[in-house]
Amino acid sequence: MSKLGITSFASAPAKIILFGEHFVVYNNPAILVAIDKRIQVNARLIPDYGIHIHSDLQEPFHYTSIKSRSNRLDEIRNKPLYPIYDAILRSIPDSFETGIDIRIKSEIPVGIGLGSSAASCVSTIAAVENLFKVPERRAICLKAMASETIVHKGSSGADCFASTYGGIIHYIKNQGFSRINVHKIPHLVLLNSGLKHSTRSMVSRVEEFKMQNESKFRELCKRASVICQKGMAAIQSGNIEEVGSLMNENHVLLQTLGASHEKVDELVDLCNRYGALGCKLTGAGGGGSVVALMMEKNFSKLESEAIELQYEVLPVTLDSRGLEIH
Ligand code: MEV
């Protein structure tokens, strides 16, 4: 029986990294929090043998023949939606003989460190696989990691795990993840510097730092690891003052790596002036956004000032749902 016209729907959350970005690429631990901003993907089988991707994040992507996959690789490899195309190819069966139409809707701004690329790959793979079989979370996550690796080779995979499983996770690249079971997180606020960054180039910058400062980098890794360990205990015991002060320490390490930016540091200072318990860049840095841990009573003053200075402010809460497939 033909499945043409059948549609499937999946959604997955963005994330912030509370502790350990960049270091996680080198098998150090990281703590990630899935947040209540999601990517939604609709997949539909169509009769034209092509792959069509429409996204409110990027230019549309059309690839006219699934059967001649490899012919135009050089032409399409640099397109922003190429990882999604790759994710689709990983999800269709070998016997696939029709076309596919993908619609991506996002609440996550691109290039500000919130994992839009991982959430897009996770939800695309889930929506497409769901057209053919019962999808399995871990397999989806691993495929999404493989598609993400196309964009930046050293990817730790942390973003894909946070997006697939939701909640707060402790992650180590060569060991996997464990859940940190708390039901409430303190007030987290994101401030967008307005500077988009490329994760790939920031990861290369850190690699350069590592090559030129081997022993310093080893020392920073040790300190980052201790921060993460203490961070996990502080989250579990609800000691938010300690979480905040560890976030500040973590930001200093990221500055030393060269992962921050003047504008990002200005935002961190702004949050601290308005009573943040802690604040740091989140994600790859070099722009992007900062995450601040605030008492609710201090939030509205910070918000007014940040808006006055024309920064985007996004209060966020914990997403415990992770990937959802319909
Ligand atoms: C990007 O969200 C986080 C980085 O640590 C890169 C990675 O983990 O692959 C900068």
Short mmCIF file of C-alpha atoms and ligand atoms in Angstrom, two decimals:
data_model
loop_
_atom_site.label_atom_id
_atom_site.label_comp_id
_atom_site.label_asym_id
_atom_site.label_seq_id
_atom_site.Cartn_x
_atom_site.Cartn_y
_atom_site.Cartn_z
CA MET A 1 0.00 0.00 0.00
CA SER A 2 1.34 3.46 -0.91
CA LYS A 3 2.29 5.69 2.00
CA LEU A 4 2.21 8.86 -0.11
CA GLY A 5 0.71 11.82 1.72
CA ILE A 6 1.37 10.31 5.14
CA THR A 7 2.80 12.84 7.57
CA SER A 8 4.63 12.55 10.82
CA PHE A 9 5.57 15.09 13.45
CA ALA A 10 8.38 15.36 16.00
CA SER A 11 9.75 18.08 18.24
CA ALA A 12 12.86 18.46 20.38
CA PRO A 13 14.16 21.09 22.81
CA ALA A 14 17.05 23.53 22.76
CA LYS A 15 19.63 23.42 25.53
CA ILE A 16 21.97 25.54 27.54
CA ILE A 17 25.31 24.36 28.86
CA LEU A 18 25.59 25.18 32.54
CA PHE A 19 29.13 23.87 32.92
CA GLY A 20 31.85 22.46 30.69
CA GLU A 21 31.40 23.61 27.07
CA HIS A 22 34.52 23.25 24.92
CA PHE A 23 36.19 21.10 27.60
CA VAL A 24 33.57 18.44 26.81
CA VAL A 25 35.07 18.08 23.32
CA TYR A 26 38.20 16.70 25.08
CA ASN A 27 36.33 14.10 27.17
CA ASN A 28 35.82 16.40 30.14
CA PRO A 29 32.35 16.36 31.78
CA ALA A 30 29.62 18.90 31.03
CA ILE A 31 26.21 19.67 32.54
CA LEU A 32 23.43 20.61 30.15
CA VAL A 33 19.87 21.78 30.73
CA ALA A 34 17.18 21.22 28.08
CA ILE A 35 15.01 24.33 27.87
CA ASP A 36 11.45 25.18 26.90
CA LYS A 37 12.26 26.39 23.36
CA ARG A 38 11.61 23.77 20.72
CA ILE A 39 12.10 22.84 17.08
CA GLN A 40 9.13 21.20 15.41
CA VAL A 41 9.44 19.09 12.28
CA ASN A 42 6.75 17.80 9.94
CA ALA A 43 7.76 15.09 7.48
CA ARG A 44 5.56 14.10 4.54
CA LEU A 45 6.00 11.56 1.74
CA ILE A 46 5.49 13.13 -1.68
CA PRO A 47 5.50 11.67 -5.20
CA ASP A 48 8.41 13.60 -6.82
CA TYR A 49 11.63 11.69 -5.88
CA GLY A 50 13.17 14.79 -4.29
CA ILE A 51 14.12 16.02 -0.84
CA HIS A 52 12.63 19.40 0.03
CA ILE A 53 13.44 21.16 3.28
CA HIS A 54 11.64 24.34 4.32
CA SER A 55 12.79 26.00 7.48
CA ASP A 56 12.03 29.26 9.20
CA LEU A 57 15.70 29.23 10.26
CA GLN A 58 17.43 29.06 6.87
CA GLU A 59 17.02 29.26 3.09
CA PRO A 60 14.98 26.35 1.71
CA PHE A 61 16.90 23.34 0.42
CA HIS A 62 15.80 21.31 -2.60
CA TYR A 63 17.51 18.21 -3.85
CA THR A 64 15.76 16.84 -6.82
CA SER A 65 16.72 13.21 -7.00
CA ILE A 66 17.11 10.89 -4.05
CA LYS A 67 18.40 8.23 -6.42
CA SER A 68 21.47 10.21 -7.51
CA ARG A 69 22.51 11.14 -3.98
CA SER A 70 26.23 11.53 -4.53
CA ASN A 71 26.31 13.50 -7.82
CA ARG A 72 26.00 17.02 -6.46
CA LEU A 73 27.69 16.68 -3.09
CA ASP A 74 30.23 19.48 -3.63
CA GLU A 75 27.48 21.87 -4.63
CA ILE A 76 25.30 21.24 -1.58
CA ARG A 77 27.77 20.47 1.20
CA ASN A 78 28.19 24.07 2.32
CA LYS A 79 24.49 24.85 2.49
CA PRO A 80 23.28 25.54 6.05
CA LEU A 81 20.61 22.84 5.80
CA TYR A 82 23.02 20.17 4.54
CA PRO A 83 23.14 18.40 7.96
CA ILE A 84 19.34 18.06 7.80
CA TYR A 85 19.61 16.54 4.32
CA ASP A 86 22.24 14.16 5.70
CA ALA A 87 19.96 13.37 8.65
CA ILE A 88 17.14 12.49 6.23
CA LEU A 89 19.38 10.16 4.22
CA ARG A 90 20.29 8.35 7.45
CA SER A 91 16.59 7.85 8.24
CA ILE A 92 15.00 6.60 5.00
CA PRO A 93 15.02 2.90 4.15
CA ASP A 94 17.20 1.65 1.24
CA SER A 95 14.06 0.75 -0.65
CA PHE A 96 12.78 4.35 -0.48
CA GLU A 97 11.32 5.32 -3.85
CA THR A 98 9.35 8.52 -3.48
CA GLY A 99 10.17 12.03 -2.26
CA ILE A 100 10.07 13.71 1.10
CA ASP A 101 8.99 17.16 2.25
CA ILE A 102 10.26 18.53 5.56
CA ARG A 103 8.89 21.63 7.32
CA ILE A 104 10.94 22.97 10.24
CA LYS A 105 9.50 25.51 12.66
CA SER A 106 11.73 26.89 15.35
CA GLU A 107 11.47 28.83 18.59
CA ILE A 108 15.27 28.70 18.81
CA PRO A 109 17.39 31.46 17.28
CA VAL A 110 20.29 30.12 15.17
CA GLY A 111 23.95 30.68 16.11
CA ILE A 112 23.50 31.83 19.70
CA GLY A 113 24.58 28.68 21.48
CA LEU A 114 21.22 27.03 22.11
CA GLY A 115 21.72 23.92 20.01
CA SER A 116 19.31 24.66 17.15
CA SER A 117 21.29 22.44 14.82
CA ALA A 118 21.19 19.43 17.18
CA ALA A 119 17.47 19.89 17.91
CA SER A 120 16.76 20.13 14.16
CA CYS A 121 18.70 16.94 13.38
CA VAL A 122 17.12 15.02 16.28
CA SER A 123 13.55 16.01 15.40
CA THR A 124 14.05 15.52 11.64
CA ILE A 125 15.41 11.99 12.09
CA ALA A 126 12.57 11.14 14.47
CA ALA A 127 9.87 12.53 12.17
CA VAL A 128 11.27 10.76 9.09
CA GLU A 129 11.90 7.40 10.79
CA ASN A 130 8.40 7.52 12.21
CA LEU A 131 7.07 7.33 8.63
CA PHE A 132 8.59 3.87 8.23
CA LYS A 133 9.02 2.23 11.65
CA VAL A 134 8.83 2.76 15.40
CA PRO A 135 11.77 5.07 16.08
CA GLU A 136 14.15 4.38 18.94
CA ARG A 137 15.60 7.30 20.96
CA ARG A 138 19.19 6.20 21.29
CA ALA A 139 19.52 5.36 17.58
CA ILE A 140 18.03 8.75 16.71
CA CYS A 141 20.49 10.51 19.00
CA LEU A 142 23.49 8.70 17.50
CA LYS A 143 22.38 9.46 13.94
CA ALA A 144 21.86 13.13 14.83
CA MET A 145 25.40 13.21 16.28
CA ALA A 146 26.75 11.80 13.02
CA SER A 147 24.92 14.48 10.99
CA GLU A 148 26.11 17.21 13.36
CA THR A 149 29.69 16.01 12.99
CA ILE A 150 29.48 17.02 9.34
CA VAL A 151 29.25 20.64 10.46
CA HIS A 152 31.94 20.50 13.11
CA LYS A 153 34.19 17.51 13.15
CA GLY A 154 35.15 17.46 16.82
CA SER A 155 31.53 17.66 18.02
CA SER A 156 31.11 16.20 21.50
CA GLY A 157 27.52 15.14 20.83
CA ALA A 158 26.42 16.77 24.10
CA ASP A 159 23.74 18.93 22.43
CA CYS A 160 22.12 15.90 20.75
CA PHE A 161 21.84 14.03 24.06
CA ALA A 162 20.27 17.04 25.83
CA SER A 163 17.81 17.52 22.97
CA THR A 164 16.87 13.83 22.73
CA TYR A 165 16.51 13.07 26.43
CA GLY A 166 15.54 16.46 27.92
CA GLY A 167 16.01 17.36 31.61
CA ILE A 168 19.37 18.11 33.19
CA ILE A 169 22.16 15.80 32.12
CA HIS A 170 25.75 15.11 33.09
CA TYR A 171 27.60 14.15 29.92
CA ILE A 172 31.03 12.79 29.04
CA LYS A 173 31.78 12.25 25.35
CA ASN A 174 33.39 8.82 25.62
CA GLN A 175 31.10 7.59 28.42
CA GLY A 176 27.58 8.88 27.72
CA PHE A 177 25.12 10.67 29.96
CA SER A 178 23.36 10.37 33.28
CA ARG A 179 20.34 12.28 34.49
CA ILE A 180 20.48 14.79 37.31
CA ASN A 181 17.09 14.37 38.89
CA VAL A 182 15.79 17.69 40.11
CA HIS A 183 12.31 18.91 39.34
CA LYS A 184 12.93 22.61 39.71
CA ILE A 185 15.70 24.82 38.52
CA PRO A 186 16.24 28.36 39.70
CA HIS A 187 15.39 31.26 37.46
CA LEU A 188 17.55 31.06 34.34
CA VAL A 189 17.68 33.95 31.90
CA LEU A 190 19.34 34.11 28.51
CA LEU A 191 20.62 37.35 27.04
CA ASN A 192 21.47 37.35 23.37
CA SER A 193 24.54 39.42 22.46
CA GLY A 194 23.19 39.68 18.91
CA LEU A 195 26.51 38.36 17.58
CA LYS A 196 26.09 35.08 15.74
CA HIS A 197 28.92 32.62 16.05
CA SER A 198 30.04 29.52 14.26
CA THR A 199 30.52 26.56 16.59
CA ARG A 200 33.00 25.06 14.14
CA SER A 201 35.29 28.09 14.17
CA MET A 202 35.10 28.49 17.96
CA VAL A 203 35.97 24.80 18.44
CA SER A 204 38.94 25.32 16.06
CA ARG A 205 40.02 28.38 18.02
CA VAL A 206 40.08 26.36 21.24
CA GLU A 207 41.98 23.57 19.48
CA GLU A 208 44.57 26.16 18.43
CA PHE A 209 44.80 27.36 22.07
CA LYS A 210 45.31 23.77 23.20
CA MET A 211 48.09 23.16 20.66
CA GLN A 212 49.94 26.30 21.70
CA ASN A 213 49.39 25.93 25.46
CA GLU A 214 49.40 22.19 26.19
CA SER A 215 50.12 22.33 29.92
CA LYS A 216 47.90 25.37 30.57
CA PHE A 217 45.09 23.58 28.73
CA ARG A 218 45.55 20.46 30.89
CA GLU A 219 45.34 22.62 34.01
CA LEU A 220 42.17 24.34 32.74
CA CYS A 221 40.63 20.95 31.98
CA LYS A 222 41.26 19.84 35.57
CA ARG A 223 39.69 23.02 36.94
CA ALA A 224 36.70 22.68 34.60
CA SER A 225 36.23 19.09 35.72
CA VAL A 226 36.20 20.10 39.40
CA ILE A 227 33.67 22.87 38.62
CA CYS A 228 31.42 20.33 36.94
CA GLN A 229 31.70 17.87 39.82
CA LYS A 230 30.92 20.55 42.40
CA GLY A 231 28.19 21.92 40.10
CA MET A 232 26.43 18.56 40.03
CA ALA A 233 26.47 18.32 43.84
CA ALA A 234 25.24 21.92 44.18
CA ILE A 235 22.36 21.33 41.74
CA GLN A 236 21.35 18.15 43.53
CA SER A 237 21.38 19.78 46.95
CA GLY A 238 19.62 22.94 45.69
CA ASN A 239 22.56 25.18 46.68
CA ILE A 240 21.94 27.88 44.06
CA GLU A 241 24.50 30.35 45.47
CA GLU A 242 27.16 27.70 44.87
CA VAL A 243 25.80 26.96 41.36
CA GLY A 244 26.03 30.70 40.59
CA SER A 245 29.56 31.11 41.85
CA LEU A 246 30.69 28.02 39.89
CA MET A 247 29.12 29.53 36.74
CA ASN A 248 31.24 32.65 37.28
CA GLU A 249 34.36 30.50 37.69
CA ASN A 250 33.48 28.58 34.55
CA HIS A 251 33.16 31.83 32.58
CA VAL A 252 36.68 32.86 33.60
CA LEU A 253 38.04 29.55 32.25
CA LEU A 254 36.22 30.14 28.96
CA GLN A 255 37.69 33.64 28.76
CA THR A 256 41.16 32.15 29.23
CA LEU A 257 40.48 29.75 26.34
CA GLY A 258 39.60 32.73 24.13
CA ALA A 259 35.98 31.59 23.81
CA SER A 260 34.39 34.77 25.11
CA HIS A 261 33.94 38.14 23.39
CA GLU A 262 34.00 41.75 24.56
CA LYS A 263 30.25 42.04 24.08
CA VAL A 264 29.62 38.77 25.91
CA ASP A 265 31.73 39.98 28.84
CA GLU A 266 29.73 43.21 28.90
CA LEU A 267 26.54 41.16 29.20
CA VAL A 268 28.04 39.08 32.00
CA ASP A 269 28.95 42.30 33.85
CA LEU A 270 25.45 43.67 33.29
CA CYS A 271 23.86 40.55 34.79
CA ASN A 272 26.22 40.67 37.76
CA ARG A 273 25.41 44.37 38.35
CA TYR A 274 21.73 43.44 38.50
CA GLY A 275 22.23 40.79 41.14
CA ALA A 276 22.80 37.59 39.16
CA LEU A 277 23.95 34.73 41.38
CA GLY A 278 26.14 33.67 38.48
CA CYS A 279 26.53 34.27 34.78
CA LYS A 280 28.53 32.82 31.92
CA LEU A 281 28.57 32.40 28.17
CA THR A 282 26.75 29.28 27.06
CA GLY A 283 27.61 27.11 24.07
CA ALA A 284 30.51 27.85 21.76
CA GLY A 285 30.89 31.55 22.63
CA GLY A 286 32.61 34.18 20.47
CA GLY A 287 29.22 35.96 20.63
CA GLY A 288 25.98 34.08 21.09
CA SER A 289 24.26 34.27 24.44
CA VAL A 290 24.97 34.34 28.13
CA VAL A 291 23.00 32.49 30.76
CA ALA A 292 22.39 34.10 34.15
CA LEU A 293 21.08 32.54 37.32
CA MET A 294 18.81 35.11 38.98
CA MET A 295 16.54 35.41 41.96
CA GLU A 296 13.10 36.20 40.55
CA LYS A 297 12.94 39.53 42.40
CA ASN A 298 15.99 40.87 40.49
CA PHE A 299 14.86 39.76 37.08
CA SER A 300 12.53 42.56 35.98
CA LYS A 301 15.14 45.31 36.58
CA LEU A 302 17.71 43.40 34.55
CA GLU A 303 15.15 42.77 31.83
CA SER A 304 14.24 46.47 31.50
CA GLU A 305 17.89 47.52 31.36
CA ALA A 306 18.83 44.83 28.81
CA ILE A 307 15.88 45.73 26.59
CA GLU A 308 16.82 49.41 26.87
CA LEU A 309 20.30 48.42 25.64
CA GLN A 310 18.59 46.50 22.81
CA TYR A 311 19.51 43.00 23.88
CA GLU A 312 17.07 40.16 23.44
CA VAL A 313 16.09 38.63 26.80
CA LEU A 314 14.74 35.09 27.02
CA PRO A 315 13.66 33.69 30.40
CA VAL A 316 13.86 29.90 30.17
CA THR A 317 12.62 26.96 32.16
CA LEU A 318 13.55 23.30 32.29
CA ASP A 319 12.22 20.98 29.57
CA SER A 320 11.75 17.49 30.96
CA ARG A 321 10.05 16.14 27.82
CA GLY A 322 13.00 15.80 25.43
CA LEU A 323 12.19 14.39 22.00
CA GLU A 324 8.48 13.87 21.29
CA ILE A 325 7.14 11.97 18.32
CA HIS A 326 3.54 12.03 17.13
C1 MEV B 1 28.40 23.67 21.58
O1 MEV B 1 27.05 23.79 22.01
C2 MEV B 1 29.24 23.12 22.68
C3 MEV B 1 30.73 22.93 22.37
O2 MEV B 1 31.29 22.33 23.56
C4 MEV B 1 30.97 22.03 21.19
C5 MEV B 1 30.59 20.58 21.43
O3 MEV B 1 30.35 20.17 22.55
O4 MEV B 1 30.56 19.84 20.42
C6 MEV B 1 31.44 24.24 22.14
#
